[in-house]
CSV table of C-alpha atoms (C1' of nucleotides) in Angstrom, one decimal:
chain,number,residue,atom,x,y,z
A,1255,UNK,CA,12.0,-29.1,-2.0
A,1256,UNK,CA,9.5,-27.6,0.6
A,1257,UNK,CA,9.0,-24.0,1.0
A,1258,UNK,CA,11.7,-23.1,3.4
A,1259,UNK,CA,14.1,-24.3,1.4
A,1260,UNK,CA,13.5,-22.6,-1.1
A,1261,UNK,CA,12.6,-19.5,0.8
A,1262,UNK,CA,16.4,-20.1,1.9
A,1263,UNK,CA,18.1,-20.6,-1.4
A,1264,UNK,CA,15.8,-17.8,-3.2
A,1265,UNK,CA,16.0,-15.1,-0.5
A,1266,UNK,CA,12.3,-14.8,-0.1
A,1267,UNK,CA,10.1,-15.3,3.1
A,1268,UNK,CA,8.0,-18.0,2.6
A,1269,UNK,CA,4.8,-16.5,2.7
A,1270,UNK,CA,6.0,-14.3,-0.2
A,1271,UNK,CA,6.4,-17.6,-2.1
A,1272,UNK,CA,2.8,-18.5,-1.2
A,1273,UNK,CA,1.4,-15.5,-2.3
A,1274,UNK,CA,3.3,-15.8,-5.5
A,1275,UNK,CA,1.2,-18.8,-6.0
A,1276,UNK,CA,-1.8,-17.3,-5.4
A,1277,UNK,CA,-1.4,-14.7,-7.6
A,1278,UNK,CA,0.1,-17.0,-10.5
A,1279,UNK,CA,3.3,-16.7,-11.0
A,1280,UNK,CA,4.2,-19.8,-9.9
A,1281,UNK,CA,2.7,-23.2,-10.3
A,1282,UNK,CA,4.6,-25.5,-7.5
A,1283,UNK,CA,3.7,-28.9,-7.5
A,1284,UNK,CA,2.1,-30.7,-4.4
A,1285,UNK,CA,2.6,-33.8,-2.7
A,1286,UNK,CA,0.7,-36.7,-1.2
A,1287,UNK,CA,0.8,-34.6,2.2
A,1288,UNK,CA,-0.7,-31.2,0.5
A,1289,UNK,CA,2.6,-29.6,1.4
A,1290,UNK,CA,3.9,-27.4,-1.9
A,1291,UNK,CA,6.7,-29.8,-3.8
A,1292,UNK,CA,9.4,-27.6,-5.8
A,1293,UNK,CA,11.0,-27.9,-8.5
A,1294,UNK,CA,14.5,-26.5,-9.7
A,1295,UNK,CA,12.4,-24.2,-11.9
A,1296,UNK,CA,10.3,-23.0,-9.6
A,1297,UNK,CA,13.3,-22.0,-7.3
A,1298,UNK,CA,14.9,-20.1,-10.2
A,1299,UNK,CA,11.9,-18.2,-11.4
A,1300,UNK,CA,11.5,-17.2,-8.0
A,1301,UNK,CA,14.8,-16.0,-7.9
A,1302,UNK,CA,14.0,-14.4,-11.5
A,1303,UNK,CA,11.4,-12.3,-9.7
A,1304,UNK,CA,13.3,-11.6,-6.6
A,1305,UNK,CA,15.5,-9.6,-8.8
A,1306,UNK,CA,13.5,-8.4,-10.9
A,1307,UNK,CA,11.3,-6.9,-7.7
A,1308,UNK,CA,14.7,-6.2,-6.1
A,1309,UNK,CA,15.1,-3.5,-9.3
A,1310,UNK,CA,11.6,-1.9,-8.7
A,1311,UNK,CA,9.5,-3.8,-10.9
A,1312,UNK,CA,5.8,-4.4,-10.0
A,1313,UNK,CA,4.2,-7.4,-9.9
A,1314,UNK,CA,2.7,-7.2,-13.4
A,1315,UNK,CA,5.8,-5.8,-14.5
A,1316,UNK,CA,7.5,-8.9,-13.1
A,1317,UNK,CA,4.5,-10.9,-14.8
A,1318,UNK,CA,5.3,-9.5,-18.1
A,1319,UNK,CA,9.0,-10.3,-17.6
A,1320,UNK,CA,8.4,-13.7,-16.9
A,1321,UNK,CA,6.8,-14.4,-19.7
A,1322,UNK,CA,8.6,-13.0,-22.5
A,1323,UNK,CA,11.6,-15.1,-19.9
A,1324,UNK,CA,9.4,-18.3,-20.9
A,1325,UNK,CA,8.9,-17.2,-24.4
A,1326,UNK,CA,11.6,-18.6,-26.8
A,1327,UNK,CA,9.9,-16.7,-29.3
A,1328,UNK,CA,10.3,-13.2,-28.1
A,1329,UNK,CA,12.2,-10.4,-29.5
A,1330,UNK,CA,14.2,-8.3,-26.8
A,1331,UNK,CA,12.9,-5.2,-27.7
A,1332,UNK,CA,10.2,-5.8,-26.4
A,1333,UNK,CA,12.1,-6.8,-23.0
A,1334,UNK,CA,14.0,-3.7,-23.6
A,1335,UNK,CA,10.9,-1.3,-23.9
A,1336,UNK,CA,9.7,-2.6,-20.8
A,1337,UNK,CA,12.9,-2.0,-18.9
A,1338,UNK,CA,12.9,1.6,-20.6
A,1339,UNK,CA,9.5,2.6,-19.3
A,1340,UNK,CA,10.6,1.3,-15.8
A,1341,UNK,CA,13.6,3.5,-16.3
A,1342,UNK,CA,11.8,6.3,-17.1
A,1343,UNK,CA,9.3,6.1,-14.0
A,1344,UNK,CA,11.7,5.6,-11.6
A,1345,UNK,CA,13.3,9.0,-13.3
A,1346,UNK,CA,10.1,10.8,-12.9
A,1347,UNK,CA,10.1,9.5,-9.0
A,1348,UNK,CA,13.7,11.2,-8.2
A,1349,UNK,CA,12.3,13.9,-10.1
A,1350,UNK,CA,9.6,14.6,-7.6
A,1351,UNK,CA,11.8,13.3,-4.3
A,1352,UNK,CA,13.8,16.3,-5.5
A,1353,UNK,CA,11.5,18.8,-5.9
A,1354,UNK,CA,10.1,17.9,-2.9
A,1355,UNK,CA,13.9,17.7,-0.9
A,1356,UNK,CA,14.2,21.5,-2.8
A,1357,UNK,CA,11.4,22.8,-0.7
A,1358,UNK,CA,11.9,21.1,2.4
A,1359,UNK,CA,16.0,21.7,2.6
A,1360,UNK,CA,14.7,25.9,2.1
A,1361,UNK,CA,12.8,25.5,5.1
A,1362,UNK,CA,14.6,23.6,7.2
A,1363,UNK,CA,17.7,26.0,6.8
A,1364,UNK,CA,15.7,28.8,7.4
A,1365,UNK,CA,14.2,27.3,11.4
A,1366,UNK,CA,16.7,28.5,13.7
A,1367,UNK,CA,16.1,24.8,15.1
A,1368,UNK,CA,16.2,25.9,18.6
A,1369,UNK,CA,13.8,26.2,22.4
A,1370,UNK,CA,11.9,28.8,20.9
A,1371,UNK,CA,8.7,28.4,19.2
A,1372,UNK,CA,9.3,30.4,15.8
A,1373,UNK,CA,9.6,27.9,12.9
A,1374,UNK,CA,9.7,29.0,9.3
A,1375,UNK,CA,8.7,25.2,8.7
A,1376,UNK,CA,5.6,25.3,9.9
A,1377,UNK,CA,4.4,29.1,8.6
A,1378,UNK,CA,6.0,28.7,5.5
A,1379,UNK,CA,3.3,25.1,5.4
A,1380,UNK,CA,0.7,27.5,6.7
A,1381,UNK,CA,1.3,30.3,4.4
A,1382,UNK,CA,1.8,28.1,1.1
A,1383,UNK,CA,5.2,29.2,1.0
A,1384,UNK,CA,5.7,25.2,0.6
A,1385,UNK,CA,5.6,25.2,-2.7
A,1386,UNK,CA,7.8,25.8,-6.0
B,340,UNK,CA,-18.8,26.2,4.2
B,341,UNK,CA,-20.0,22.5,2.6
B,342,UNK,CA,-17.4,20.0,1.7
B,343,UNK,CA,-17.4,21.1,-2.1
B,344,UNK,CA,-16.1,24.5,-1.3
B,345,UNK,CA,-13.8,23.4,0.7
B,346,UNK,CA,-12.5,20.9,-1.5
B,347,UNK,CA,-12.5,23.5,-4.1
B,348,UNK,CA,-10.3,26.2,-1.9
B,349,UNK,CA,-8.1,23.8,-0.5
B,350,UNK,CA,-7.4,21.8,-3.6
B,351,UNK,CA,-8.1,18.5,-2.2
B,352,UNK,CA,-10.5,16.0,-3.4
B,353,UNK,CA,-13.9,15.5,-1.1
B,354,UNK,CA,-13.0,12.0,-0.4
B,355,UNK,CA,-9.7,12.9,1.0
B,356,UNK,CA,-11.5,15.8,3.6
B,357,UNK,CA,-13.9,13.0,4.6
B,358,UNK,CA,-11.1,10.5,5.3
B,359,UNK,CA,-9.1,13.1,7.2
B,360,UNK,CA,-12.1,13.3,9.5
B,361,UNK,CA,-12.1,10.1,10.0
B,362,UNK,CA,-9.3,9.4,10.9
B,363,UNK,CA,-9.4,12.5,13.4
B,364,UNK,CA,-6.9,15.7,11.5
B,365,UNK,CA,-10.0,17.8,11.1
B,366,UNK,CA,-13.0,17.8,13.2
B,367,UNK,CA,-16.1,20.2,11.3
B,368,UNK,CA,-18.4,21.0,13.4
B,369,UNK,CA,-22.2,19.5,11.5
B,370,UNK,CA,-25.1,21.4,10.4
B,371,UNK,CA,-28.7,20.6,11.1
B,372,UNK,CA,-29.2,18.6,8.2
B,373,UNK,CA,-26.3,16.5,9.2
B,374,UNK,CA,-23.6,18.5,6.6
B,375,UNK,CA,-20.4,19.0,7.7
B,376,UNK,CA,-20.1,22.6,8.6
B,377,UNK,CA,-16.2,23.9,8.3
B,378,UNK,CA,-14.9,26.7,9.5
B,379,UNK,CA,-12.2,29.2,7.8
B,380,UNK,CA,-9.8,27.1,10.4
B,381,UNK,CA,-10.3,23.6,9.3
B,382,UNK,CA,-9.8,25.3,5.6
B,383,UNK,CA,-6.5,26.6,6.9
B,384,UNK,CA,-5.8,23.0,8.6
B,385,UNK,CA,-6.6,21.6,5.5
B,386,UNK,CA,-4.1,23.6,3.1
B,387,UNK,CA,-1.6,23.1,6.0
B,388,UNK,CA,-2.0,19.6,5.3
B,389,UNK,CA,-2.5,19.7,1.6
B,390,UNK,CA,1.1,21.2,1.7
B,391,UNK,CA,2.7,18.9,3.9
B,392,UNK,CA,2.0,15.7,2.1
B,393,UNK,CA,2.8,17.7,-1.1
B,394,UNK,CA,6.0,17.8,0.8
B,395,UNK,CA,6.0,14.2,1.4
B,396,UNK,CA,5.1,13.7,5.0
B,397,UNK,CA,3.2,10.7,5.9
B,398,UNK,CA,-0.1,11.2,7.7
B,399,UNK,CA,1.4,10.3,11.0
B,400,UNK,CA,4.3,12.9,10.2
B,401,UNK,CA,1.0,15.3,9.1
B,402,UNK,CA,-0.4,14.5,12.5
B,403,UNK,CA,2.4,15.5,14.4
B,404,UNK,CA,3.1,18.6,12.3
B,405,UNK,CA,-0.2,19.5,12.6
B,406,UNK,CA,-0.3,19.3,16.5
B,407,UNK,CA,3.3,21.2,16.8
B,408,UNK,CA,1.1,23.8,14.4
B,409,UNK,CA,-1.5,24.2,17.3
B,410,UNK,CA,1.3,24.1,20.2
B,411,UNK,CA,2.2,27.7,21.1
B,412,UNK,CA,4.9,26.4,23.2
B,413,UNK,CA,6.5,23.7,20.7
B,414,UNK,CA,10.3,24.2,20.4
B,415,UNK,CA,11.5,24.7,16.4
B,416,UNK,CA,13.9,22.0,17.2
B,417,UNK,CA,11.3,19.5,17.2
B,418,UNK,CA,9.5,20.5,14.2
B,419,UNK,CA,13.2,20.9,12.6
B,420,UNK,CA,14.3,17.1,13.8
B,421,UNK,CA,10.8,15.6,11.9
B,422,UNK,CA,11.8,17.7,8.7
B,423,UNK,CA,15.5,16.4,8.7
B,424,UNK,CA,14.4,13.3,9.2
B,425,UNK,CA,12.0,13.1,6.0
B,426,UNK,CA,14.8,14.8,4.3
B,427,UNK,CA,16.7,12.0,5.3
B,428,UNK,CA,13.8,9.2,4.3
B,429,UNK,CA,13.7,10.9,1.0
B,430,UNK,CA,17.7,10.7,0.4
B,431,UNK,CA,17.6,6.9,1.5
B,432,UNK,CA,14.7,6.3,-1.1
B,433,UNK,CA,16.9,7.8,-4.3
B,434,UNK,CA,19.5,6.4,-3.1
B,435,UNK,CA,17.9,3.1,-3.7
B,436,UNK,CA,16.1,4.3,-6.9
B,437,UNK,CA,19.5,5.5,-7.9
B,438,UNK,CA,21.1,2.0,-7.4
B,439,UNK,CA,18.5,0.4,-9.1
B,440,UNK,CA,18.5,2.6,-12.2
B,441,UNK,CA,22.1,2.1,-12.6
B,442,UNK,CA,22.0,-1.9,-12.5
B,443,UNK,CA,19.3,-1.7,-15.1
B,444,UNK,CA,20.6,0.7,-17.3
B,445,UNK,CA,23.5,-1.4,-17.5
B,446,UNK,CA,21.3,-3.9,-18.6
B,447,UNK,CA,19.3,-2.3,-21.0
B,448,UNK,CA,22.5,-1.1,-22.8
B,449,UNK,CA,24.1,-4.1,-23.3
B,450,UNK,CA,20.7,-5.6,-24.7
B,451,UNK,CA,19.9,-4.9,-28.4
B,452,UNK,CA,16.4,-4.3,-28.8
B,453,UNK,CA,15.7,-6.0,-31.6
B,454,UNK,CA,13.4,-8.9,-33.1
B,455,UNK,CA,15.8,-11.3,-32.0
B,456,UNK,CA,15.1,-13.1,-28.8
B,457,UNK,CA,18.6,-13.1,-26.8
B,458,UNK,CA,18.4,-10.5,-24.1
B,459,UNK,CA,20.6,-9.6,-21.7
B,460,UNK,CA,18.4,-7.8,-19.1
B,461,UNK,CA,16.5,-11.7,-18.9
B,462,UNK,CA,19.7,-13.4,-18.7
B,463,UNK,CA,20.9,-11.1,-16.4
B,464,UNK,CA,17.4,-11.2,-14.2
B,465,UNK,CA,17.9,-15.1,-14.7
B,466,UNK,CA,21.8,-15.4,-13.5
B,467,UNK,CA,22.2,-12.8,-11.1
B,468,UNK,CA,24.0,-10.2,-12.6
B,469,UNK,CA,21.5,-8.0,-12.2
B,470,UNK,CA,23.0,-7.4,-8.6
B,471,UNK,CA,25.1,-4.4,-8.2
C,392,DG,C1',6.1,-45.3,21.7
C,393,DG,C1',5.4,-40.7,23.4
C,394,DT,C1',6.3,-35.9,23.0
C,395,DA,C1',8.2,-31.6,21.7
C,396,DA,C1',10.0,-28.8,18.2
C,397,DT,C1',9.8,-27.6,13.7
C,398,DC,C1',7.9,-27.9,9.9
C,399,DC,C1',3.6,-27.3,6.8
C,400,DT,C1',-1.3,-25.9,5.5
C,401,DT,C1',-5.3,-22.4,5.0
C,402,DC,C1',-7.7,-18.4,6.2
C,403,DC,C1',-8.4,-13.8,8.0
C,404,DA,C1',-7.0,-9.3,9.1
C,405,DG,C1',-4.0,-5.2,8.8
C,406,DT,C1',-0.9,-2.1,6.4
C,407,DT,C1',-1.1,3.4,3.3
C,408,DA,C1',-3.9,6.9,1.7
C,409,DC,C1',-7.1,7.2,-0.4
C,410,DG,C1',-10.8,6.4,-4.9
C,411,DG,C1',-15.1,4.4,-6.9
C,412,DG,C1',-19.6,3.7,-6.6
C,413,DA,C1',-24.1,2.4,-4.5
C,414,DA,C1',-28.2,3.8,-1.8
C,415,DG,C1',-30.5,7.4,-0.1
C,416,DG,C1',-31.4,12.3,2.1
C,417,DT,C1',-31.3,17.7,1.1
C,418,DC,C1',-31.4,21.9,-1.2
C,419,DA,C1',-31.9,25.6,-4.9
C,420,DA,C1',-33.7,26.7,-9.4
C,421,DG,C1',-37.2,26.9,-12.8
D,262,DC,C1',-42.9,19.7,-8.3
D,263,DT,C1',-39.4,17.9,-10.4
D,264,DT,C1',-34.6,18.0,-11.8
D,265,DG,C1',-30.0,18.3,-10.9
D,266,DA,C1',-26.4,19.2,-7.9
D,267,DC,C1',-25.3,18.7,-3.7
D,268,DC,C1',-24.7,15.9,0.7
D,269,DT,C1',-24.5,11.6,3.8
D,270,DT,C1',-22.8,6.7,5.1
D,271,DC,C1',-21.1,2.3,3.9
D,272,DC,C1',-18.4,-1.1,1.6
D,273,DC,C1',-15.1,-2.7,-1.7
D,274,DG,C1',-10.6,-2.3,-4.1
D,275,DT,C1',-5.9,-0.8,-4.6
D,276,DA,C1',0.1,-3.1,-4.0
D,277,DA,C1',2.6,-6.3,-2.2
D,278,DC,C1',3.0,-8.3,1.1
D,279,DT,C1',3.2,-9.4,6.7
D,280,DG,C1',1.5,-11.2,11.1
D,281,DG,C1',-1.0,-14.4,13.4
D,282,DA,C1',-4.4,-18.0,14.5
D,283,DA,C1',-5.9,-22.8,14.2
D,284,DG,C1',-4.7,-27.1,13.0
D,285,DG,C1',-2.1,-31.2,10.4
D,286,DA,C1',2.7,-33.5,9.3
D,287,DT,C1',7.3,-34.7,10.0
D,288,DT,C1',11.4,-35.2,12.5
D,289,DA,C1',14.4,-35.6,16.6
D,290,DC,C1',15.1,-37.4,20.8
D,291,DC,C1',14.6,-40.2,25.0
DNA sequence: GGTAATCCTTCCAGTTACGGGAAGGTCAAG
DNA sequence: CTTGACCTTCCCGTAACTGGAAGGATTACC
């Protein structure tokens, strides 16, 4: 397989596959022309990863995965403990989206919104009424 | 007032007043000895902007914030239509952590955690279930 | 057999919003 | 006069790609 197909069957733009070499997550082979050769394998690790990054896991995060994936050996709680800890950022994230929306929805409802130049949003940023 | 006292009143780090120079929010005037001089303004810019990306505006969205700040004749509609629409960005973004967090907590419930190796978040990462 | 379109390759630069650290000038205190 | 705390600029690194240039390979078509 050459790299669009499997850019095609995994989802993922090719030069997202490329850099996924480059950065060693996967080892496609080549051929007698230098272009990348796939294997099956390849094309369902990268579709491991797509997922995996499609649920918010970084790249080392993804690397981790991968390899307890590849490890026969592993137990799942370590799988699971990972997947915890991502749940837990992501928590702390809406956490501060919130906070943030909190603020902002206060001072948004308070700008009359209109041709006049008074705007509650911009003293209450001036004023350091921005904050909770 | 030297960078250190301004980074001290406004709360931001001296590497981020620099870098806001730089790329043109502030402009200090300079001392003799080739300091940057700031005035009590570019401290107030400074908060101003300390609290906006607290908020969660981009530096562009800073930028334009900033120069509706300065305009005497802005309408509060405009500055209203940029908060609403950060509101919105923010509400897109959980929206997404949201999804996310509820296809892998599905997966992390159905997985056992223990020193055995099946695991259901990797054979869901591996099949596609992890797809909501 | 020529040529045009579509592949493929590598490499370089840019994105966001800074942070770290080096090399070197300045200033206030003791 | 030296020490320590400032200040300056400059360059590299971050995460995870994306875009584009320059050039080679393959395939389709006439």
């Amino acid at each position: 397989m050459n790299i669009k197909d499997v850019a095609d069957r995994s989802g993922l733009p090719a030069k997202t596959i490329r850099y996924y070499e480059e950065i060693g997550l996967i080892r496609p082979l080549r051929g007698a022309n230098g272009y990348r050769a796939f294997r099956e394998s390849d094309l369902h690790k990268l579709a491991f990863l797509g997922r995996a990054r499609g649920l918010g896991f970084t790249i080392e995060e993804c690397r981790k995965l991968l390899a307890l994936y590849e490890d026969r050996d592993r137990a799942s709680a370590d799988v699971k403990a990972l997947a915890e800890r991502h749940l837990q950022d992501m928590e702390v994230k809406i956490a501060e989206l919130r906070a943030m929306q909190a603020t902002l929805r206060d001072l948004v409802a308070s700008c009359a919104g209109d041709q006049r130049p008074d705007c509650p949003i911009l003293t209450g940023l001036a004023s350091g009424k921005a904050c909770h």
